[in-house]
CSV table of C-alpha atoms (C1' of nucleotides) in Angstrom, one decimal:
chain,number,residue,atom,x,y,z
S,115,UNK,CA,66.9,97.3,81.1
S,116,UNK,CA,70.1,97.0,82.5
S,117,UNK,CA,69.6,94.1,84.4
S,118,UNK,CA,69.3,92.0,81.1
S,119,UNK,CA,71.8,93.3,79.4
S,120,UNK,CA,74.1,90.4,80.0
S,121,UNK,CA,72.7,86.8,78.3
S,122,UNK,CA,75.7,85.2,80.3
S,123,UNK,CA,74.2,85.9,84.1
S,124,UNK,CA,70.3,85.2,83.2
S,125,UNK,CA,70.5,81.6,82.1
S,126,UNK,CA,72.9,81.1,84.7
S,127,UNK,CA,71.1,82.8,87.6
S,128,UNK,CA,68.7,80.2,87.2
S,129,UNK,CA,70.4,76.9,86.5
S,130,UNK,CA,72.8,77.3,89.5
S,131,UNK,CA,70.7,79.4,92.4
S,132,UNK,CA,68.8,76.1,93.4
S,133,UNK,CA,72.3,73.7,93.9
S,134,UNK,CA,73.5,76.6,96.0
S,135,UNK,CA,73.5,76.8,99.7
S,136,UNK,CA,72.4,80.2,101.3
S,137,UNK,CA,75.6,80.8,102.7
S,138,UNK,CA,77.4,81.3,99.2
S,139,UNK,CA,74.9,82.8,97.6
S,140,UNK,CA,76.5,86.2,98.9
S,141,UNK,CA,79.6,85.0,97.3
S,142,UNK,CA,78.0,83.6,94.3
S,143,UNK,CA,75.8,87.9,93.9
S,144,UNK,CA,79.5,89.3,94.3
S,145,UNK,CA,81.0,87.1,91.8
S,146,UNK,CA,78.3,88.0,89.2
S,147,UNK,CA,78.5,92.1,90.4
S,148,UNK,CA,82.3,91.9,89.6
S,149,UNK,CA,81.8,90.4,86.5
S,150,UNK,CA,79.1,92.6,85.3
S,151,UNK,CA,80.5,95.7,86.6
S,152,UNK,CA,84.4,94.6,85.3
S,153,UNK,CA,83.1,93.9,81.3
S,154,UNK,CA,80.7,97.3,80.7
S,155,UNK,CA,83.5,100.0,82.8
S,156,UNK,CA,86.7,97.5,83.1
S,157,UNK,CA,88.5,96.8,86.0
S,158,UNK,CA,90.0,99.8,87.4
S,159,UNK,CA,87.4,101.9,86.4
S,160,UNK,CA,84.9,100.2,88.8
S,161,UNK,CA,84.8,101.0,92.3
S,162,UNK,CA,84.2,98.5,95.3
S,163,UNK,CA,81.1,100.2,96.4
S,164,UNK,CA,79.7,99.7,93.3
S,165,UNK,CA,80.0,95.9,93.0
S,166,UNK,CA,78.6,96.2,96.7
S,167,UNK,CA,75.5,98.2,96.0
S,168,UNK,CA,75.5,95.7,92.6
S,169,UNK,CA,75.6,92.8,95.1
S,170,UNK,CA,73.7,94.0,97.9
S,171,UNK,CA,76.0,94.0,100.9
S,172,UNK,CA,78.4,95.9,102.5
S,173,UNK,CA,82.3,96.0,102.3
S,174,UNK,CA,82.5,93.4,105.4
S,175,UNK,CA,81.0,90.5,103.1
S,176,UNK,CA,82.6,91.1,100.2
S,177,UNK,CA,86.6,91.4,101.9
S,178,UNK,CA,85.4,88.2,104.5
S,179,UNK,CA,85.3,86.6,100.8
S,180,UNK,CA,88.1,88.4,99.0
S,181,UNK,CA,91.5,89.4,100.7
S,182,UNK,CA,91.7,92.2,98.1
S,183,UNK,CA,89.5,93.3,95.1
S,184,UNK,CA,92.0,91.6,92.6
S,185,UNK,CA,91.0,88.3,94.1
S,186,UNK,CA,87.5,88.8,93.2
S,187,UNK,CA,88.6,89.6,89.8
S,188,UNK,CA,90.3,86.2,89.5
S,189,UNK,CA,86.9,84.6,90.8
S,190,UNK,CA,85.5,86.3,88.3
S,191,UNK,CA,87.4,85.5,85.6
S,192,UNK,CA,87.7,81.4,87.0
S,193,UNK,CA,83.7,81.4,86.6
S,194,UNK,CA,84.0,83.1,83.0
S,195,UNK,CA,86.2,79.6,82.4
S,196,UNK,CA,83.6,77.8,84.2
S,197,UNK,CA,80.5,79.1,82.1
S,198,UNK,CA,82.0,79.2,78.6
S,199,UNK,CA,80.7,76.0,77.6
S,200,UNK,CA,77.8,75.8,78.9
S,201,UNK,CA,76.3,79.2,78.6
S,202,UNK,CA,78.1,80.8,75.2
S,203,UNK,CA,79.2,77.2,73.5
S,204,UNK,CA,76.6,74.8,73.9
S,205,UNK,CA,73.4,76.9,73.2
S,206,UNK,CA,74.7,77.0,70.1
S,207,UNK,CA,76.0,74.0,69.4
S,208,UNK,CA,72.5,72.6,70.2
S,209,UNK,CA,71.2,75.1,67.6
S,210,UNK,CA,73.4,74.1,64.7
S,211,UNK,CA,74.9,71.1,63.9
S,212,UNK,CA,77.3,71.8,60.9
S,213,UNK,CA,80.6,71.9,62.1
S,214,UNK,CA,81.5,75.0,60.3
S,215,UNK,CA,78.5,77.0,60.9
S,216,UNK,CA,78.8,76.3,64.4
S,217,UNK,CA,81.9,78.5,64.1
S,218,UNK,CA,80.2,81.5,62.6
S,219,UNK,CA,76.8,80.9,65.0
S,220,UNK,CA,78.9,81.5,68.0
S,221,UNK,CA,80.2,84.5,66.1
S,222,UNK,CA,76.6,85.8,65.6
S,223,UNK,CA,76.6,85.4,69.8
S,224,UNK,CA,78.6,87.7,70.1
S,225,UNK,CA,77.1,90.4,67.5
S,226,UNK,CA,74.0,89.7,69.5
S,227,UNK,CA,76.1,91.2,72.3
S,228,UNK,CA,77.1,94.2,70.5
S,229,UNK,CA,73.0,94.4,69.1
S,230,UNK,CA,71.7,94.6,72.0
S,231,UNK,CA,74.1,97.2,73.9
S,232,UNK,CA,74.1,99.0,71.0
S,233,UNK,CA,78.0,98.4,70.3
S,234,UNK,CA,78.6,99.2,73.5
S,235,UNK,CA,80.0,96.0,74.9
S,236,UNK,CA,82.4,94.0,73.9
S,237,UNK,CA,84.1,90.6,75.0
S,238,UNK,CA,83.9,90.9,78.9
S,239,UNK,CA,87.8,88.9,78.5
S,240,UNK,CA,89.3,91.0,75.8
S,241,UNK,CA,88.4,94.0,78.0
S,242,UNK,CA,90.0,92.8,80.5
S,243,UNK,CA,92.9,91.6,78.6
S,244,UNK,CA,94.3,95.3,77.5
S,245,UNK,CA,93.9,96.9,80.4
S,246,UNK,CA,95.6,94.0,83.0
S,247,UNK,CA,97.7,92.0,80.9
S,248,UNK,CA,100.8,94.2,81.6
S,249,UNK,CA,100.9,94.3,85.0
S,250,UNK,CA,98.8,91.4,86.5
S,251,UNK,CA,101.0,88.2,86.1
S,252,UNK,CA,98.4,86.4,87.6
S,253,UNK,CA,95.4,87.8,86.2
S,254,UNK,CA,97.0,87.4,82.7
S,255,UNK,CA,97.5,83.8,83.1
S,256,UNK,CA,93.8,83.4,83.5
S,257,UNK,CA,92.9,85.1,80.6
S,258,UNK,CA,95.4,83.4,78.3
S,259,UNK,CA,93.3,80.8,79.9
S,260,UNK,CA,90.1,82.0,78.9
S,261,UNK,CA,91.5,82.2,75.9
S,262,UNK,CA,92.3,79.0,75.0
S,263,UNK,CA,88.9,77.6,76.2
S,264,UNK,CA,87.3,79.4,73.5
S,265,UNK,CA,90.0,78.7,70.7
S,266,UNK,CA,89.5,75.1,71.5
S,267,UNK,CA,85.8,75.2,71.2
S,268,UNK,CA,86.0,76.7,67.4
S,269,UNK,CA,89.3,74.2,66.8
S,270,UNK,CA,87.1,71.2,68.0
S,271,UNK,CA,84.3,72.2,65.7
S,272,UNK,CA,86.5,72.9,62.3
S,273,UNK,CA,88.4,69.2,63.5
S,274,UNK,CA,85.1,67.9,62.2
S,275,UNK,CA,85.1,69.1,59.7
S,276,UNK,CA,88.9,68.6,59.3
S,277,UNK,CA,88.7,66.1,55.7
S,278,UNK,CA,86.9,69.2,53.9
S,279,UNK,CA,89.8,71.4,54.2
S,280,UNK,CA,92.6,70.8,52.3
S,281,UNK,CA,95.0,68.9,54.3
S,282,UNK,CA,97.7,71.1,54.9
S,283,UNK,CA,95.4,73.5,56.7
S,284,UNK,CA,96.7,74.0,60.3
S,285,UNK,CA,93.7,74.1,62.4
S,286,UNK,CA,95.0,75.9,65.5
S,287,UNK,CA,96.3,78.1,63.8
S,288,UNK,CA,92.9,79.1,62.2
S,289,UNK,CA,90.7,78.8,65.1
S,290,UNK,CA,93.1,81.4,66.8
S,291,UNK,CA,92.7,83.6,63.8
S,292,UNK,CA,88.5,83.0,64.1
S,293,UNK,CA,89.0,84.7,68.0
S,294,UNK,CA,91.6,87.3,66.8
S,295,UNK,CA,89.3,88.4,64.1
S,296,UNK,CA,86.0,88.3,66.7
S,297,UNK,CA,88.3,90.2,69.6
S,298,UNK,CA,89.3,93.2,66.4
S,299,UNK,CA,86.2,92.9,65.1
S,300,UNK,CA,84.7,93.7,68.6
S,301,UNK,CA,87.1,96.6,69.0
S,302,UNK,CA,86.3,98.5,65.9
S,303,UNK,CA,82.7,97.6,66.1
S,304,UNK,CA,83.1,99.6,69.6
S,305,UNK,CA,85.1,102.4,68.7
S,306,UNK,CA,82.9,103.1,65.4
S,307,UNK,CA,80.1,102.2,67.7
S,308,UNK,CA,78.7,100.7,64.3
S,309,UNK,CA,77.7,96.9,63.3
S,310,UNK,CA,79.1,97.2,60.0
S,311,UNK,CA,83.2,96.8,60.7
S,312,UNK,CA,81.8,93.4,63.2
S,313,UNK,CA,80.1,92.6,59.6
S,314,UNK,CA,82.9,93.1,57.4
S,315,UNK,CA,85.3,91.4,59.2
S,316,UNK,CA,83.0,88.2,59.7
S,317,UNK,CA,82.4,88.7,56.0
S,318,UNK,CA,86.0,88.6,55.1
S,319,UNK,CA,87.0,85.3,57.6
S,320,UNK,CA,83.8,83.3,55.4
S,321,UNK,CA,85.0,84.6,52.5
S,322,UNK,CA,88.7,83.3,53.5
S,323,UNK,CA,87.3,79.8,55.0
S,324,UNK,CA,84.8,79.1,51.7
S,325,UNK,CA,88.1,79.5,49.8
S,326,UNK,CA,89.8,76.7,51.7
S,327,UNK,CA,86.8,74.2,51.5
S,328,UNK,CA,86.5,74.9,48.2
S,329,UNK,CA,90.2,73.8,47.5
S,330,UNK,CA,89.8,71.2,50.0
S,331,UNK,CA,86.9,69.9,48.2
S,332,UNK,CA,88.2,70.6,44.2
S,333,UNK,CA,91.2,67.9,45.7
S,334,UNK,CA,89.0,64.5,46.0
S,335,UNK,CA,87.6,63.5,48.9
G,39,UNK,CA,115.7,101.5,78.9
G,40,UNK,CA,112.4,102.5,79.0
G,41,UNK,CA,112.7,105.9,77.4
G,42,UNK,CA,113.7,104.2,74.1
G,43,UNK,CA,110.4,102.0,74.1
G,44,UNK,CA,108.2,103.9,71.7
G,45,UNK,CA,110.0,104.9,68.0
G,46,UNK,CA,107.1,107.1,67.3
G,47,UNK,CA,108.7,109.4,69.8
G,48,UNK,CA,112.1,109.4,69.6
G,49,UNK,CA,111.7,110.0,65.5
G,50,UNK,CA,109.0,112.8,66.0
G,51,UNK,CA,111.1,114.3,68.8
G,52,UNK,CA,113.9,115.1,67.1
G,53,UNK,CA,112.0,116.4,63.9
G,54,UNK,CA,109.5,119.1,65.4
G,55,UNK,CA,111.9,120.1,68.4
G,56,UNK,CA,113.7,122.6,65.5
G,57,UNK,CA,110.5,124.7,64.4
G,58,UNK,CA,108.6,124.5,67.5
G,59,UNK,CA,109.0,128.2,69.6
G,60,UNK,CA,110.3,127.8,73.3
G,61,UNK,CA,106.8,128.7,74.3
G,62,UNK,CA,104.7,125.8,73.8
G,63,UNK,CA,107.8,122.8,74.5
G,64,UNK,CA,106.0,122.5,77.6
G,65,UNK,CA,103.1,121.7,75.6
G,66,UNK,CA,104.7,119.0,73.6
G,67,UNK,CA,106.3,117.6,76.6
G,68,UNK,CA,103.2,117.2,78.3
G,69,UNK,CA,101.4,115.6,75.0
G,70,UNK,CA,104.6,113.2,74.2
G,71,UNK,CA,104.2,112.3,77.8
G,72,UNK,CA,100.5,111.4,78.3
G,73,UNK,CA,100.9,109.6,74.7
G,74,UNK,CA,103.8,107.9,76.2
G,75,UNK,CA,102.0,106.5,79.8
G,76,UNK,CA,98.8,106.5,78.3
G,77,UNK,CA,99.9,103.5,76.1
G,78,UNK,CA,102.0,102.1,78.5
G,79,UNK,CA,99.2,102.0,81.7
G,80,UNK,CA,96.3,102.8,80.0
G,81,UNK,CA,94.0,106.5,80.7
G,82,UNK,CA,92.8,105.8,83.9
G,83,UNK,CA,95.7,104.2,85.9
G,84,UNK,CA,97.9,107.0,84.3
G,85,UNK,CA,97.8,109.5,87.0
G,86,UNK,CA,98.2,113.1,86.6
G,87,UNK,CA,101.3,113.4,89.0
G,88,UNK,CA,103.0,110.6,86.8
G,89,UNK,CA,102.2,112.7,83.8
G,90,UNK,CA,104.2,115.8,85.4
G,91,UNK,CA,107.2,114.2,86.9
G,92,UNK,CA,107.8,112.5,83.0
G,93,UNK,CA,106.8,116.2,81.5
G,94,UNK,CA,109.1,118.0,84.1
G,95,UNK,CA,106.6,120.2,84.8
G,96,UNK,CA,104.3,121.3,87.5
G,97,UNK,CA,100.6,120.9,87.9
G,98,UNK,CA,100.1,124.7,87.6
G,99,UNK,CA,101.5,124.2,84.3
G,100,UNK,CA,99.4,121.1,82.6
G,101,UNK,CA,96.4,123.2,83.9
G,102,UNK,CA,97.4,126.2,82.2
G,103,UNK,CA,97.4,124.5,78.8
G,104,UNK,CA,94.2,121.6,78.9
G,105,UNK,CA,91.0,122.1,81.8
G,106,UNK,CA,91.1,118.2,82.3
G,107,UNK,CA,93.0,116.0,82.0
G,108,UNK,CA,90.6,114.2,79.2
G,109,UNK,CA,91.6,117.4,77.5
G,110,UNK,CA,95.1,116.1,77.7
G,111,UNK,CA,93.9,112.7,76.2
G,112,UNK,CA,92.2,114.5,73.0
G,113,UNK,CA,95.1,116.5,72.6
G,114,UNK,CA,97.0,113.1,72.6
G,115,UNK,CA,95.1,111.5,70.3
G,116,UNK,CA,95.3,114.5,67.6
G,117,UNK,CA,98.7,114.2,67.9
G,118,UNK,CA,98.7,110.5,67.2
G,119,UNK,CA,96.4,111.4,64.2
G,120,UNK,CA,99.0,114.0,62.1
G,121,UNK,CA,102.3,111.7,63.4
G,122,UNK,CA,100.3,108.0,62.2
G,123,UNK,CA,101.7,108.8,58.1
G,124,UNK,CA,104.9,110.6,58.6
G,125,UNK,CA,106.1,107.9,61.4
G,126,UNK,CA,104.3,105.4,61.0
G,127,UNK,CA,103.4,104.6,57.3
G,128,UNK,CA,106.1,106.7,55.4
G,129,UNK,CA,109.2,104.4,56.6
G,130,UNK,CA,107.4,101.1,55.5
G,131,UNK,CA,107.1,102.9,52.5
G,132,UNK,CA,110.1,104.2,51.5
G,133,UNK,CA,111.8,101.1,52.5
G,134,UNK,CA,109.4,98.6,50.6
G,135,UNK,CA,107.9,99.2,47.1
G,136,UNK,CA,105.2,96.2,46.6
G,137,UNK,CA,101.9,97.1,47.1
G,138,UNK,CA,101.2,94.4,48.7
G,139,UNK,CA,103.9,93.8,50.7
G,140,UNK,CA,103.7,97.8,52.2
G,141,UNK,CA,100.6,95.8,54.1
G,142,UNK,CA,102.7,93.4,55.7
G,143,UNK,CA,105.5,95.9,56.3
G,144,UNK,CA,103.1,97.7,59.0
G,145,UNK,CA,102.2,94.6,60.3
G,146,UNK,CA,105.6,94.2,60.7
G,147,UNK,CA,106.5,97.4,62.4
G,148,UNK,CA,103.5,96.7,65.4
G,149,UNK,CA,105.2,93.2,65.2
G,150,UNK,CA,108.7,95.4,66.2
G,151,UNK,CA,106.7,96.9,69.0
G,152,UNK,CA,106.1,93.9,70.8
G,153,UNK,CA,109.3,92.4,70.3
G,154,UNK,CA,111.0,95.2,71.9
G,155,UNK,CA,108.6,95.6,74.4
G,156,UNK,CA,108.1,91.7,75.4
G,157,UNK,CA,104.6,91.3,74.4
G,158,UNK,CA,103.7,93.8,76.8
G,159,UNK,CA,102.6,96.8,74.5
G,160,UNK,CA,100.4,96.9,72.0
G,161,UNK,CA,98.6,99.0,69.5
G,162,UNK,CA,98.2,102.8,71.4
G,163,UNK,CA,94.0,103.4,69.8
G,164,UNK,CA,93.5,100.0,70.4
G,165,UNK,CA,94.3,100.1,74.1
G,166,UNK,CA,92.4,102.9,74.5
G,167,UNK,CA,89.4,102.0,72.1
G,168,UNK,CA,88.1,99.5,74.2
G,169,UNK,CA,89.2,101.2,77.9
G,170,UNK,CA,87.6,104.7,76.8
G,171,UNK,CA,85.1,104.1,73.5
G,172,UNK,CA,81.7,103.5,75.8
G,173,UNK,CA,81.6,106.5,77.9
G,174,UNK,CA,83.8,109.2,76.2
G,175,UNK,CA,82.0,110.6,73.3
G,176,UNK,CA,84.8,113.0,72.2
G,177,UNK,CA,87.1,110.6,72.6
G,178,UNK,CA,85.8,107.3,70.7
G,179,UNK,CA,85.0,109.8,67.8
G,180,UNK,CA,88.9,110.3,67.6
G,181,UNK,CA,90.1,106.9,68.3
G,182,UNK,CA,88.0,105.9,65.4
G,183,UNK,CA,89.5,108.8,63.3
G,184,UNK,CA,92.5,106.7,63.8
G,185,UNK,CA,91.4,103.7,63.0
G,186,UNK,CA,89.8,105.1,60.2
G,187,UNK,CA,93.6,106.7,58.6
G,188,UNK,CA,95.2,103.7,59.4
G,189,UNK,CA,92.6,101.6,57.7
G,190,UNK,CA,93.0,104.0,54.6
G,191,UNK,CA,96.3,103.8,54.2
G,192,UNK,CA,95.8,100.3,54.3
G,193,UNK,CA,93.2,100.5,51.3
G,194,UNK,CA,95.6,103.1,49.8
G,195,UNK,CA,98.0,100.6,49.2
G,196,UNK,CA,96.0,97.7,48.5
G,197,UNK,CA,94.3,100.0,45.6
G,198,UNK,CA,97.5,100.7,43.5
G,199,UNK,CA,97.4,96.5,43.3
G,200,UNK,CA,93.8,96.6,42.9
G,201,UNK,CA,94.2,94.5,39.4
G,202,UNK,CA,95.7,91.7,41.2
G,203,UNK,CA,92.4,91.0,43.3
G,204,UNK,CA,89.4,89.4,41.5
G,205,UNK,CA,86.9,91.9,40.3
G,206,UNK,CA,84.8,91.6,42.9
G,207,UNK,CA,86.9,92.3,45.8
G,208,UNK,CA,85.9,95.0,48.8
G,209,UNK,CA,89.0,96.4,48.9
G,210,UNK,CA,87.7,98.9,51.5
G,211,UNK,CA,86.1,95.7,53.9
G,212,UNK,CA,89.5,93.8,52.9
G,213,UNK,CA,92.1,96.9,54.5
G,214,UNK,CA,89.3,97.3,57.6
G,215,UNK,CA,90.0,93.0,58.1
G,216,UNK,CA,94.0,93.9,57.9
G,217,UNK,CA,93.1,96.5,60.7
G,218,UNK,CA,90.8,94.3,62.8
G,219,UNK,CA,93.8,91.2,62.1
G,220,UNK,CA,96.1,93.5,63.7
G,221,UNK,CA,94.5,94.7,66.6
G,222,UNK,CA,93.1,90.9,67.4
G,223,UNK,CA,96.4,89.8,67.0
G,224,UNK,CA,98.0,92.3,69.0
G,225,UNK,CA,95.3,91.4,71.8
G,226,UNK,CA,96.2,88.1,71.7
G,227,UNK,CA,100.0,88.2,71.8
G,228,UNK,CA,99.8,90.4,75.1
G,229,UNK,CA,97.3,87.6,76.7
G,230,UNK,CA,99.9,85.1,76.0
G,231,UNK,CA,102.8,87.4,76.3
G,232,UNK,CA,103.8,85.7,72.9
G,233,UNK,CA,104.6,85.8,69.3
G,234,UNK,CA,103.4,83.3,68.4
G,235,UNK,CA,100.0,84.7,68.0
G,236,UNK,CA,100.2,87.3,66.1
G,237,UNK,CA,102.6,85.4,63.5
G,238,UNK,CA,99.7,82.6,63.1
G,239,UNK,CA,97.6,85.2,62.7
G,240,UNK,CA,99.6,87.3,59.7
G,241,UNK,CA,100.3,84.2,58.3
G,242,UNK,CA,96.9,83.2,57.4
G,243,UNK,CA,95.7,86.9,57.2
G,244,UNK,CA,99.0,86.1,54.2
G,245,UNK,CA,97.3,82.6,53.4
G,246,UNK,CA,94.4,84.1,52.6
G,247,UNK,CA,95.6,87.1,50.5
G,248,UNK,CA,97.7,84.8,48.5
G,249,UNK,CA,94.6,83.0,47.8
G,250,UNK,CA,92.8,86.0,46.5
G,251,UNK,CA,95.7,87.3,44.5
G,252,UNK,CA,96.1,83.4,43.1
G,253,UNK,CA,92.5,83.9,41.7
G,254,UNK,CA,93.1,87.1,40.6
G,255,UNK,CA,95.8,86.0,38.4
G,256,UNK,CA,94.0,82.9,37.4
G,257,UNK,CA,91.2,85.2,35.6
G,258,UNK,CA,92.8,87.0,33.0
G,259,UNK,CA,94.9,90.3,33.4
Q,83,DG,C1',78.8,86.2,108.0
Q,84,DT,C1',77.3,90.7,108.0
Q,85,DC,C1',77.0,95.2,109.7
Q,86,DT,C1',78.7,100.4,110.5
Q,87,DA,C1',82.2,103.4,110.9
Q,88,DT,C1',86.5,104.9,109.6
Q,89,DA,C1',91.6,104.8,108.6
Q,90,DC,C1',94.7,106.4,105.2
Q,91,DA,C1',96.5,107.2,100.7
Q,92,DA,C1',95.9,108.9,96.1
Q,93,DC,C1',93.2,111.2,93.0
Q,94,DG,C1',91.9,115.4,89.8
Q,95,DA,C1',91.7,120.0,90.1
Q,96,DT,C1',92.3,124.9,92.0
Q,97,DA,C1',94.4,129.3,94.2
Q,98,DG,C1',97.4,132.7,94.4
Q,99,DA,C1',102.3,134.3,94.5
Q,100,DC,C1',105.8,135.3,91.2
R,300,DG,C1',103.7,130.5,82.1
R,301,DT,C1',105.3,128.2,86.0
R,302,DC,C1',105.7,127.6,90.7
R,303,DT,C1',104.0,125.7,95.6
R,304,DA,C1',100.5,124.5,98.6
R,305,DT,C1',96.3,122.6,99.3
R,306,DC,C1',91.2,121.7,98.7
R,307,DG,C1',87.6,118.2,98.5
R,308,DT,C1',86.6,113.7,96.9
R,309,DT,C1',87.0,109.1,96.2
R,310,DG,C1',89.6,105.0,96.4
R,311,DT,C1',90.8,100.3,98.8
R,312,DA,C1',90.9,98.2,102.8
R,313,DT,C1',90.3,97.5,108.0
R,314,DA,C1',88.3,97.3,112.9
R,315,DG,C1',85.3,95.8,116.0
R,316,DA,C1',80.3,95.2,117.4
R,317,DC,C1',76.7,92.0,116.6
DNA sequence: GTCTATACAACGATAGAC
DNA sequence: GTCTATCGTTGTATAGAC
């Protein structure tokens, strides 16, 4: 049950374990444990031996890998970059082709996340982001990082769709407003461990983007 | 420096310390101080020692008052619940009179936290929503107590313009997205240790707002 | 590369004098 | 109520055999 919690390390368990050479594949199980472990208790909050029980190995393997336990965390979070588009971003961009739903389908991804750990889990970066962005110059970096990756997945879909919005809509600017709505929506879904404020805020950002292709659209074409 | 971080503190501090007996200062100290690191560092990389040395108290003493120190943390987040209006909400309020602009004059005062802080503090519930919501029962039920005045004094305000909005407005769902706005935004400005962030975000949180009100006005009075 | 054993510090919490 | 001293555990990280 736990084992499948996380969409993100099935599909990729089994594209990537046949490329691999044996000896990384040590590497590769510690990468996954960190990540795992680091989105459902955080960072701090998880201990070493727990990502080495997670991993199967001892302490040996994982520090011959990783001077300190930060570093893994930046492996982890350099794969998160790495598996964005292919395991959150492209599934459903295969699914849906309108530019604009696109947006809201990989919003549904992540209420599936929330669904299925019953509102227990959110965004394994925006975690990560309150509790280390203080104090972990390098560690923040990545996750502005990670950031940005996503933002310019939703700005690259909306682009498409950039003649029905009215033309002086600034789409950066609202593709960082669709992740700041999913990253508060994610937190109150959490702390009300309820779907409905994940709803209601996805409710109110298509209410606000209909408004803006219906101007877009009332202006000529 | 650093003392003068948090205005909730100073403001509260010097209203209570009058009618407050000698007895239970230690108390206060203790819960102004957990409220204090615990935003700062989070709960669990807030040690206990650090908690005494900022208290000026002795372990024997913290103890004495709460069994745990998640006894501490509830007692912290009680106090964050009866100081939110009278610190938080009643300045914006006395100072601006629009309805609608109240909403964007709290905005404004977490926007005064990060400037003063550098990006590098954000919203206290949020911080320890989504560090403490999955495996503290007690806990997430008061962190979404908060979230839950906060979003009502939103609604509170938004209600007393509720003949500016088009009849069919959620006014309840539209104060929860000024909530989730904030937090999002709040998250995103640490990541990037920026401004700019949470302004895009306010300003089409405002974008869209204007739009409502626009139709509002367009449909009769 | 991986193992076992362990160093060493910090943690939350307790005991008992005052 | 507050103090000092300390218990017992757990944490990250290391050493050295294989």
């Amino acid at each position: 049950m736990q084992a499948n919690l996380i969409l993100l390390i099935d599909r990729s368990t089994q594209n990537r374990s046949d490329e691999m050479n044996e000896q990384n594949a040590t590497r590769e199980n510690l990468v996954r444990a960190g990540f795992e472990l680091f989105h459902r208790q955080g960072y701090g909050a998880t201990s070493v031996s727990q990502i080495l029980k997670s991993a199967g190995c001892n302490s040996g393997s994982l520090y011959y890998f990783f001077p300190t336990k930060e570093d893994l965390l930046i492996a982890v979070l350099n794969w998160c970059l790495e598996n964005l588009w292919p395991e959150v971003i492209e599934p459903v961009f295969e699914r849906i082709s309108d530019p604009i739903e696109r947006v809201f389908g990989i919003l549904d991804g992540y209420r599936k996340m929330l669904v299925i750990t019953e509102c227990q889990q959110g965004c394994p970066i925006g975690n990560l982001a309150l509790e280390l962005a203080d104090n972990h110059p390098r560690v923040r970096e990545l996750l502005a990082q990670n950031f940005s990756q996503w933002r310019q997945a939703v700005e690259g879909s909306l682009r498409m769709a950039s003649d029905r919005f009215p033309e002086s809509t600034d789409l950066e600017s609202l593709s960082l407003f669709v992740l700041t709505t999913m990253e508060g929506a994610v937190m109150l879904a959490r702390a009300y461990r309820s779907l409905d404020a994940y709803d209601s805020a996805v409710t109110q950002l298509r209410n606000y983007i209909e408004r803006l292709l219906l101007e877009g659209s009332t202006w000529g074409k």
